[in-house]
Amino acid sequence: MTGPGTSCPPEVLWLGLDRPADSWWLLLDARERRRARALPCPLIRRRFIVRRGMVKQVLAHRTGLSAAEVTIHADAEGRPMVTAFPRLRFSVSHRGPLAVLALSGDGSRVGVDLERVSAHRVTPRMLAYTLNPRERHALTRLPPRERTRAFHAVWTAKEAVAKATGHDLASCFIRIDVALGPPGDLGGLTHGQHLARDLTRPPSAWPITRPAAPLPGYATALVTLPTSQEERS
């Protein structure tokens, strides 16, 4: 199994998005402003502006640039980066009024995902689309009240792996297997560590951790992919 190596744990920051957008708008570049204007409603637009501005402010603090000078690009696999600082890697996820930002300063790729937990999402069609047979069987062994949380634990883990590796999410539904804790392990589903295995490249696997969200009703997942693993992915 390829482990996490000697990389430092990523820093995790929580961002509250329901605040005035005016001051953050000044930090966006022309491309980001065009994207904001194209968003379909004022609430989504405001949260995008605040999120992008706050992320750029954090990156500015880490790089020594001014926030207005920070330009976020995508690498060849679509992962965000600041071109002049290739060892500063980060991942962002948001749902509703909350966003989470994970940062690594040693070149390790990171992936973070944040989802609102909803029983309406756990349908037979969604289970068939996102989970492999072993994962679906594991969910059936859980008490009904735990299945929703377990599904979101698997879902967020696969999203986080997709962001860290640069693989598209649809392929991660197939190639990534998430091993959860035993039935009834409610604490493990929220804060414990699970293992995500790449079924197409054994014995590659990554520990998934669960940062505790500051608001109730969220599921989270965080994965770190050191550079040595990245070269093999």
Short mmCIF file of C-alpha atoms in Angstrom, two decimals:
data_model
loop_
_atom_site.label_atom_id
_atom_site.label_comp_id
_atom_site.label_asym_id
_atom_site.label_seq_id
_atom_site.Cartn_x
_atom_site.Cartn_y
_atom_site.Cartn_z
CA MET A 1 0.00 0.00 0.00
CA THR A 2 1.28 3.44 -0.83
CA GLY A 3 0.91 5.54 2.26
CA PRO A 4 0.89 9.24 2.96
CA GLY A 5 4.68 9.39 3.05
CA THR A 6 6.37 12.15 4.97
CA SER A 7 4.16 15.03 3.83
CA CYS A 8 2.86 17.47 6.42
CA PRO A 9 -0.88 17.45 7.13
CA PRO A 10 -2.67 20.09 5.05
CA GLU A 11 -4.06 23.18 6.72
CA VAL A 12 -7.86 23.36 6.74
CA LEU A 13 -9.70 26.69 6.86
CA TRP A 14 -13.45 27.24 7.05
CA LEU A 15 -14.96 30.21 5.20
CA GLY A 16 -18.33 31.77 5.95
CA LEU A 17 -19.79 33.07 2.69
CA ASP A 18 -22.85 35.02 3.81
CA ARG A 19 -21.30 38.48 4.02
CA PRO A 20 -21.24 41.58 1.78
CA ALA A 21 -19.35 41.04 -1.47
CA ASP A 22 -18.23 44.61 -2.28
CA SER A 23 -14.75 44.45 -0.76
CA TRP A 24 -14.07 41.00 -2.21
CA TRP A 25 -15.10 42.06 -5.72
CA LEU A 26 -12.04 44.29 -5.89
CA LEU A 27 -9.77 41.23 -5.59
CA LEU A 28 -11.22 39.40 -8.60
CA ASP A 29 -9.54 39.58 -11.98
CA ALA A 30 -11.39 40.17 -15.26
CA ARG A 31 -11.93 36.46 -15.89
CA GLU A 32 -13.35 35.88 -12.42
CA ARG A 33 -15.65 38.90 -12.75
CA ARG A 34 -17.02 37.57 -16.03
CA ARG A 35 -17.67 34.25 -14.36
CA ALA A 36 -19.44 35.96 -11.46
CA ARG A 37 -21.67 38.01 -13.75
CA ALA A 38 -22.71 34.83 -15.59
CA LEU A 39 -24.00 33.13 -12.44
CA PRO A 40 -27.78 32.69 -12.38
CA CYS A 41 -28.91 34.40 -9.17
CA PRO A 42 -27.71 37.10 -6.75
CA LEU A 43 -27.14 34.72 -3.81
CA ILE A 44 -24.96 32.32 -5.81
CA ARG A 45 -23.12 35.26 -7.36
CA ARG A 46 -22.42 36.89 -3.99
CA ARG A 47 -21.19 33.65 -2.43
CA PHE A 48 -18.90 33.02 -5.39
CA ILE A 49 -17.38 36.51 -5.11
CA VAL A 50 -16.84 36.17 -1.35
CA ARG A 51 -15.40 32.66 -1.67
CA ARG A 52 -13.00 33.58 -4.45
CA GLY A 53 -11.90 36.75 -2.71
CA MET A 54 -11.30 34.98 0.61
CA VAL A 55 -9.32 32.19 -1.06
CA LYS A 56 -7.15 34.76 -2.86
CA GLN A 57 -6.57 36.60 0.41
CA VAL A 58 -5.36 33.38 2.08
CA LEU A 59 -3.11 32.58 -0.89
CA ALA A 60 -1.73 36.12 -0.78
CA HIS A 61 -0.78 35.63 2.86
CA ARG A 62 1.04 32.39 1.97
CA THR A 63 2.89 33.78 -1.06
CA GLY A 64 3.70 37.35 -0.08
CA LEU A 65 1.75 38.71 -3.05
CA SER A 66 -1.11 41.12 -2.70
CA ALA A 67 -4.51 39.46 -3.04
CA ALA A 68 -5.17 41.34 -6.28
CA GLU A 69 -1.91 39.94 -7.70
CA VAL A 70 -2.86 36.31 -7.02
CA THR A 71 -3.90 34.58 -10.24
CA ILE A 72 -5.39 31.11 -9.92
CA HIS A 73 -4.78 28.75 -12.83
CA ALA A 74 -5.56 25.08 -13.43
CA ASP A 75 -2.79 22.53 -13.97
CA ALA A 76 -2.91 19.89 -16.71
CA GLU A 77 -5.35 17.79 -14.65
CA GLY A 78 -7.62 20.71 -13.79
CA ARG A 79 -6.39 21.23 -10.23
CA PRO A 80 -6.11 24.84 -9.03
CA MET A 81 -2.69 26.37 -8.42
CA VAL A 82 -0.76 29.64 -8.31
CA THR A 83 1.67 29.26 -11.21
CA ALA A 84 4.65 31.00 -9.61
CA PHE A 85 4.31 28.88 -6.44
CA PRO A 86 4.05 25.24 -7.63
CA ARG A 87 4.61 23.77 -4.16
CA LEU A 88 1.57 25.59 -2.79
CA ARG A 89 -1.35 23.29 -3.59
CA PHE A 90 -4.92 23.78 -2.50
CA SER A 91 -8.47 22.51 -2.89
CA VAL A 92 -11.79 24.25 -2.24
CA SER A 93 -15.30 22.94 -1.74
CA HIS A 94 -18.51 24.79 -0.90
CA ARG A 95 -22.14 24.14 -0.12
CA GLY A 96 -24.62 26.83 0.83
CA PRO A 97 -23.15 29.43 3.20
CA LEU A 98 -20.01 27.41 3.99
CA ALA A 99 -16.76 26.69 2.16
CA VAL A 100 -13.65 24.76 3.14
CA LEU A 101 -10.12 25.41 1.90
CA ALA A 102 -7.30 22.86 2.28
CA LEU A 103 -3.71 23.96 1.65
CA SER A 104 -0.42 22.11 1.32
CA GLY A 105 2.92 23.91 1.17
CA ASP A 106 5.19 20.97 0.36
CA GLY A 107 3.92 20.15 -3.14
CA SER A 108 1.53 17.43 -2.00
CA ARG A 109 -1.77 17.42 -3.87
CA VAL A 110 -4.84 17.79 -1.70
CA GLY A 111 -8.51 17.19 -2.27
CA VAL A 112 -11.33 18.30 -0.02
CA ASP A 113 -15.08 17.90 -0.35
CA LEU A 114 -18.02 19.29 1.58
CA GLU A 115 -21.62 18.15 1.16
CA ARG A 116 -24.88 18.76 2.93
CA VAL A 117 -26.26 15.49 4.26
CA SER A 118 -29.67 14.76 2.73
CA ALA A 119 -31.70 11.57 2.75
CA HIS A 120 -33.29 12.67 -0.56
CA ARG A 121 -29.98 11.98 -2.28
CA VAL A 122 -29.86 8.35 -1.22
CA THR A 123 -31.97 6.80 -3.97
CA PRO A 124 -31.50 3.41 -5.66
CA ARG A 125 -30.46 5.18 -8.85
CA MET A 126 -27.85 7.30 -7.04
CA LEU A 127 -26.48 4.30 -5.15
CA ALA A 128 -26.13 2.33 -8.38
CA TYR A 129 -24.35 5.26 -10.05
CA THR A 130 -21.89 6.18 -7.30
CA LEU A 131 -21.15 3.00 -5.34
CA ASN A 132 -19.56 -0.31 -6.29
CA PRO A 133 -21.20 -3.60 -5.24
CA ARG A 134 -19.07 -3.97 -2.09
CA GLU A 135 -19.92 -0.44 -0.94
CA ARG A 136 -23.64 -0.97 -1.60
CA HIS A 137 -23.52 -4.22 0.39
CA ALA A 138 -21.77 -2.43 3.28
CA LEU A 139 -24.54 0.17 3.38
CA THR A 140 -27.25 -2.49 3.56
CA ARG A 141 -25.64 -3.82 6.75
CA LEU A 142 -26.07 -0.47 8.49
CA PRO A 143 -29.21 0.52 10.42
CA PRO A 144 -31.47 2.66 8.21
CA ARG A 145 -30.77 5.86 10.16
CA GLU A 146 -27.02 5.46 9.50
CA ARG A 147 -27.19 4.77 5.78
CA THR A 148 -27.58 8.41 4.78
CA ARG A 149 -24.45 9.44 6.66
CA ALA A 150 -22.52 6.43 5.36
CA PHE A 151 -23.48 7.24 1.77
CA HIS A 152 -22.22 10.80 2.15
CA ALA A 153 -19.02 9.52 3.75
CA VAL A 154 -18.34 7.45 0.62
CA TRP A 155 -19.48 10.20 -1.76
CA THR A 156 -17.27 12.88 -0.21
CA ALA A 157 -14.27 10.54 -0.13
CA LYS A 158 -14.55 9.87 -3.86
CA GLU A 159 -14.95 13.59 -4.58
CA ALA A 160 -11.84 14.37 -2.52
CA VAL A 161 -9.79 11.69 -4.30
CA ALA A 162 -10.95 13.00 -7.69
CA LYS A 163 -9.79 16.51 -6.78
CA ALA A 164 -6.42 15.34 -5.47
CA THR A 165 -5.60 13.00 -8.35
CA GLY A 166 -7.11 15.05 -11.16
CA HIS A 167 -9.23 12.11 -12.30
CA ASP A 168 -12.80 12.91 -13.29
CA LEU A 169 -15.43 12.06 -10.70
CA ALA A 170 -17.28 9.56 -12.87
CA SER A 171 -14.15 7.41 -13.19
CA CYS A 172 -13.58 7.64 -9.41
CA PHE A 173 -17.04 6.20 -8.79
CA ILE A 174 -15.78 3.07 -10.54
CA ARG A 175 -12.09 2.90 -9.64
CA ILE A 176 -12.13 4.07 -5.99
CA ASP A 177 -13.34 1.80 -3.20
CA VAL A 178 -14.01 3.40 0.19
CA ALA A 179 -13.72 1.17 3.25
CA LEU A 180 -15.85 2.51 6.09
CA GLY A 181 -15.77 1.48 9.73
CA PRO A 182 -17.89 -1.36 11.16
CA PRO A 183 -21.70 -1.08 11.41
CA GLY A 184 -22.74 1.34 14.14
CA ASP A 185 -19.48 3.28 14.03
CA LEU A 186 -21.18 6.68 13.98
CA GLY A 187 -18.14 8.49 15.33
CA GLY A 188 -15.98 6.98 12.59
CA LEU A 189 -18.32 8.18 9.86
CA THR A 190 -17.91 11.75 11.02
CA HIS A 191 -14.42 12.17 12.43
CA GLY A 192 -12.59 8.88 11.91
CA GLN A 193 -10.17 7.83 9.24
CA HIS A 194 -11.23 5.65 6.33
CA LEU A 195 -9.30 4.15 3.45
CA ALA A 196 -9.88 4.87 -0.25
CA ARG A 197 -8.33 2.24 -2.51
CA ASP A 198 -7.62 2.58 -6.21
CA LEU A 199 -8.95 -0.68 -7.62
CA THR A 200 -7.17 -0.13 -10.95
CA ARG A 201 -3.72 0.40 -9.40
CA PRO A 202 -3.31 -1.88 -6.41
CA PRO A 203 -1.96 -1.45 -3.82
CA SER A 204 -2.48 2.34 -4.04
CA ALA A 205 -4.59 3.69 -1.21
CA TRP A 206 -5.06 6.93 0.69
CA PRO A 207 -6.33 7.66 4.20
CA ILE A 208 -9.44 9.83 4.21
CA THR A 209 -9.92 12.14 7.17
CA ARG A 210 -13.06 14.01 8.16
CA PRO A 211 -12.54 17.64 9.22
CA ALA A 212 -15.33 18.70 11.56
CA ALA A 213 -17.51 21.35 9.91
CA PRO A 214 -18.44 24.36 12.06
CA LEU A 215 -22.11 24.00 11.07
CA PRO A 216 -24.29 20.91 11.60
CA GLY A 217 -25.58 18.74 8.77
CA TYR A 218 -22.42 18.53 6.65
CA ALA A 219 -20.23 15.62 5.56
CA THR A 220 -16.57 16.20 4.77
CA ALA A 221 -13.57 14.37 3.35
CA LEU A 222 -9.91 15.29 2.99
CA VAL A 223 -7.15 13.39 1.18
CA THR A 224 -3.46 14.19 0.70
CA LEU A 225 -1.50 12.82 -2.24
CA PRO A 226 2.27 13.29 -1.86
CA THR A 227 4.26 14.07 -4.99
CA SER A 228 5.75 10.58 -5.15
CA GLN A 229 2.25 9.10 -5.30
CA GLU A 230 1.14 11.74 -7.77
CA GLU A 231 3.78 10.56 -10.20
CA ARG A 232 2.34 7.04 -10.03
CA SER A 233 -1.35 8.02 -10.29
#
